[in-house]
């Protein structure tokens, strides 16, 4: 077994009691390593840059499910609209309207998550916890027919403080559970709660995550040029 297959197996052994989707975050990694993960059975891959994802998508098997997890600019939506499986990083109504428009041109419905700002850090993109319900019940949102909101995504503060991370994940889980009780429009079916990365995926699963985004624990540390 190659190194990546070993890492994937270790993670699967740890998470096998939790019903969840493991998204392998392959940003900055060469196609050969993604192919290695694919050969080990991995089918969900996530990237944070549209151009990089589109280049890799063209070179890899067609049954891969591509997840966009990074900040998405409106002028890049057109590029990923034909093939993206799930956009985790919707952070404004305007972006969602653009995704809806491009999805319509491709005659498809694009599944999306709303990114919620749960960390203390100022720089993270996303909606406030208190903004989500207003968005989901707003008139312009309800008219979007080519997007389907299937859940929420959040990133905890980059810290060693486990209790803080637990609080942040729990706040998102509670919002998710509350929203599921509400009467929501037809384009919203809340099923996915995307939280947890290499450093905190077990904690995230304990807090109710059912989709984890794991990069360096599978592919090794990233080296930025
Ligand atoms: C890079 C990235 C990850 C994966 O990070 P690791 O710590 O390498 O597991 C997860 N989510 C998002 C949004 C990312 O940008």
Coordinates of C-alpha atoms and ligand atoms in Angstrom, one line a residue:
X1 CA 0.0 0.0 0.0
X2 CA 1.2 3.5 -0.8
X3 CA 1.5 6.2 1.8
X4 CA -1.7 7.9 0.8
X5 CA -3.7 4.6 0.9
X6 CA -2.3 4.0 4.4
X7 CA -3.3 7.5 5.6
X8 CA -6.8 7.1 4.2
X9 CA -7.2 3.7 5.9
X10 CA -6.1 5.1 9.2
X11 CA -8.6 7.9 9.0
X12 CA -11.4 5.5 7.9
X13 CA -10.6 3.3 10.9
X14 CA -11.0 6.3 13.2
X15 CA -14.2 7.6 11.7
X16 CA -16.0 4.4 10.8
X17 CA -18.6 4.7 13.6
X18 CA -19.7 8.1 12.3
X19 CA -21.9 8.5 9.2
X20 CA -19.9 11.0 7.3
X21 CA -18.4 12.0 4.0
X22 CA -14.6 12.3 3.9
X23 CA -13.6 15.0 1.4
X24 CA -9.9 14.8 0.5
X25 CA -8.6 18.4 0.3
X26 CA -6.0 18.2 -2.4
X27 CA -5.1 21.8 -3.0
X28 CA -1.5 22.4 -4.1
X29 CA -1.0 18.6 -4.6
X30 CA -0.1 17.1 -8.0
X31 CA -2.6 15.1 -10.0
X32 CA -0.4 11.9 -9.4
X33 CA -1.2 12.1 -5.7
X34 CA -4.9 12.6 -6.3
X35 CA -4.8 9.5 -8.6
X36 CA -3.2 7.6 -5.8
X37 CA -6.0 8.5 -3.5
X38 CA -8.6 7.7 -6.2
X39 CA -7.0 4.2 -6.7
X40 CA -7.4 3.7 -2.9
X41 CA -11.1 4.3 -3.3
X42 CA -11.4 8.1 -2.6
X43 CA -14.0 9.8 -4.7
X44 CA -14.7 13.1 -3.0
X45 CA -12.0 15.7 -3.6
X46 CA -11.9 19.4 -2.5
X47 CA -10.0 22.3 -3.8
X48 CA -9.9 26.0 -2.9
X49 CA -9.0 27.5 -6.3
X50 CA -11.3 27.3 -9.4
X51 CA -8.5 27.2 -12.0
X52 CA -6.5 24.5 -10.2
X53 CA -9.7 22.4 -9.7
X54 CA -10.7 22.7 -13.3
X55 CA -7.3 21.7 -14.5
X56 CA -7.3 18.6 -12.3
X57 CA -10.8 17.7 -13.2
X58 CA -9.9 17.5 -16.8
X59 CA -7.1 15.0 -16.1
X60 CA -8.8 12.7 -13.6
X61 CA -11.6 10.1 -13.8
X62 CA -15.1 11.5 -14.4
X63 CA -16.7 9.9 -11.4
X64 CA -14.8 12.1 -9.0
X65 CA -17.1 14.4 -7.0
X66 CA -15.5 17.9 -6.9
X67 CA -16.0 20.1 -3.9
X68 CA -15.2 23.8 -3.9
X69 CA -14.1 24.8 -0.3
X70 CA -12.3 28.1 -0.8
X71 CA -13.5 31.6 -1.2
X72 CA -15.2 31.8 -4.6
X73 CA -15.3 34.9 -6.7
X74 CA -18.3 35.5 -8.8
X75 CA -16.4 35.8 -12.1
X76 CA -15.0 32.3 -11.6
X77 CA -18.4 30.5 -11.1
X78 CA -18.8 30.0 -14.9
X79 CA -15.7 27.7 -15.0
X80 CA -16.8 25.3 -12.3
X81 CA -20.6 25.3 -13.0
X82 CA -20.5 22.4 -15.5
X83 CA -19.0 19.9 -13.2
X84 CA -18.9 21.0 -9.5
X85 CA -20.5 18.5 -7.1
X86 CA -20.8 20.8 -4.0
X87 CA -19.8 24.4 -3.2
X88 CA -19.1 24.7 0.5
X89 CA -18.2 28.3 0.5
X90 CA -21.3 30.4 -0.4
X91 CA -20.8 33.6 1.6
X92 CA -23.3 36.0 0.0
X93 CA -26.6 36.2 -1.7
X94 CA -24.9 37.7 -4.8
X95 CA -22.6 34.8 -5.1
X96 CA -25.6 32.4 -4.8
X97 CA -27.4 34.3 -7.5
X98 CA -24.4 34.0 -9.8
X99 CA -24.2 30.2 -9.1
X100 CA -27.9 30.0 -9.9
X101 CA -27.5 31.8 -13.2
X102 CA -24.6 29.7 -14.4
X103 CA -26.3 26.5 -13.2
X104 CA -29.3 27.4 -15.3
X105 CA -27.1 27.9 -18.4
X106 CA -25.8 24.3 -17.8
X107 CA -29.4 23.1 -17.2
X108 CA -28.5 21.7 -13.8
X109 CA -29.0 22.3 -10.1
X110 CA -25.9 23.0 -8.2
X111 CA -25.7 21.9 -4.5
X112 CA -24.3 24.4 -2.1
X113 CA -23.5 24.9 1.6
X114 CA -23.7 28.3 3.3
X115 CA -20.4 29.2 5.0
X116 CA -21.0 30.4 8.5
X117 CA -18.5 32.4 10.4
X118 CA -18.0 30.7 13.7
X119 CA -14.3 31.5 14.4
X120 CA -13.1 34.4 16.5
X121 CA -10.7 35.4 13.7
X122 CA -11.8 38.5 11.8
X123 CA -10.6 37.5 8.3
X124 CA -12.8 34.5 7.7
X125 CA -15.5 34.7 5.1
X126 CA -19.1 33.7 5.7
X127 CA -22.4 34.7 7.1
X128 CA -23.0 35.4 10.8
X129 CA -24.9 32.7 12.7
X130 CA -27.8 35.1 13.0
X131 CA -28.0 35.9 9.3
X132 CA -28.8 32.5 7.9
X133 CA -32.4 32.3 8.7
X134 CA -33.1 35.7 7.2
X135 CA -31.3 34.6 4.0
X136 CA -33.2 31.3 3.8
X137 CA -36.6 33.1 4.2
X138 CA -35.9 36.1 2.0
X139 CA -37.8 36.6 -1.2
X140 CA -34.8 36.8 -3.6
X141 CA -33.5 33.5 -2.2
X142 CA -36.7 31.6 -2.6
X143 CA -36.8 32.3 -6.3
X144 CA -33.5 30.6 -7.0
X145 CA -34.4 27.4 -8.8
X146 CA -31.0 26.1 -9.9
X147 CA -29.4 25.9 -6.6
X148 CA -30.1 23.6 -3.7
X149 CA -28.9 24.5 -0.2
X150 CA -28.0 21.2 1.4
X151 CA -26.4 22.5 4.6
X152 CA -23.8 24.6 6.4
X153 CA -20.0 24.8 6.5
X154 CA -17.8 26.3 9.2
X155 CA -14.2 26.5 10.2
X156 CA -13.1 26.8 13.8
X157 CA -10.5 29.2 15.0
X158 CA -7.0 28.1 14.5
X159 CA -6.1 27.4 18.1
X160 CA -5.0 24.6 20.4
X161 CA -7.8 25.4 22.8
X162 CA -10.1 22.4 22.3
X163 CA -12.9 23.8 24.4
X164 CA -13.0 26.9 22.2
X165 CA -13.1 24.7 19.1
X166 CA -15.8 22.6 20.6
X167 CA -17.9 25.7 21.4
X168 CA -17.6 26.9 17.9
X169 CA -18.5 23.6 16.3
X170 CA -21.4 23.2 18.7
X171 CA -22.8 26.6 17.9
X172 CA -23.0 25.6 14.2
X173 CA -24.5 22.2 15.0
X174 CA -27.2 24.0 17.1
X175 CA -28.0 26.4 14.3
X176 CA -28.2 23.4 11.9
X177 CA -30.6 21.6 14.1
X178 CA -32.7 24.6 14.7
X179 CA -33.0 25.4 11.0
X180 CA -34.0 21.9 10.2
X181 CA -37.1 22.3 12.4
X182 CA -38.3 25.3 10.4
X183 CA -40.5 25.6 7.3
X184 CA -37.9 26.3 4.6
X185 CA -38.3 26.9 0.9
X186 CA -38.2 24.1 -1.8
X187 CA -34.6 24.8 -2.7
X188 CA -33.4 24.0 0.8
X189 CA -33.0 20.5 2.2
X190 CA -30.6 20.6 5.2
X191 CA -28.6 17.3 5.3
X192 CA -24.9 18.2 5.3
X193 CA -22.9 19.8 8.1
X194 CA -19.4 20.3 6.8
X195 CA -16.9 20.9 9.7
X196 CA -13.6 19.4 10.7
X197 CA -10.2 19.5 9.1
X198 CA -7.0 17.5 9.7
X199 CA -6.4 18.9 13.2
X200 CA -10.0 18.7 14.5
X201 CA -12.1 16.2 12.5
X202 CA -12.7 13.8 15.4
X203 CA -13.8 16.7 17.6
X204 CA -16.0 17.9 14.8
X205 CA -17.6 14.5 14.4
X206 CA -18.3 14.4 18.1
X207 CA -20.0 17.7 17.7
X208 CA -22.3 16.4 15.0
X209 CA -20.4 17.0 11.7
X210 CA -21.3 14.6 8.9
X211 CA -18.8 15.9 6.3
X212 CA -15.1 16.4 7.1
X213 CA -12.5 18.2 4.9
X214 CA -9.1 16.6 5.4
X215 CA -6.0 17.7 3.5
X216 CA -2.6 17.4 5.2
X217 CA -3.5 14.3 7.2
X218 CA -4.0 12.5 3.8
X219 CA -1.5 14.1 1.5
X220 CA 1.1 15.5 3.9
X221 CA 2.0 19.1 4.7
X222 CA 1.5 21.7 1.9
X223 CA 4.4 23.6 0.7
X224 CA 3.6 27.0 -0.8
X225 CA 6.0 28.5 -3.3
Ligands
LIG1 C1 -7.2 23.6 3.2 C2 -8.5 23.5 3.8 C3 -8.9 22.3 4.5 C4 -8.0 21.2 4.8 O1 -7.0 21.6 5.7 P1 -6.0 20.5 6.5 O2 -5.7 21.2 7.7 O3 -4.9 20.3 5.6 O4 -6.8 19.3 6.6 C5 -10.2 22.2 4.9 N1 -11.1 23.2 4.6 C6 -10.8 24.3 3.9 C7 -11.8 25.3 3.7 C8 -9.5 24.5 3.5 O5 -9.2 25.6 2.8

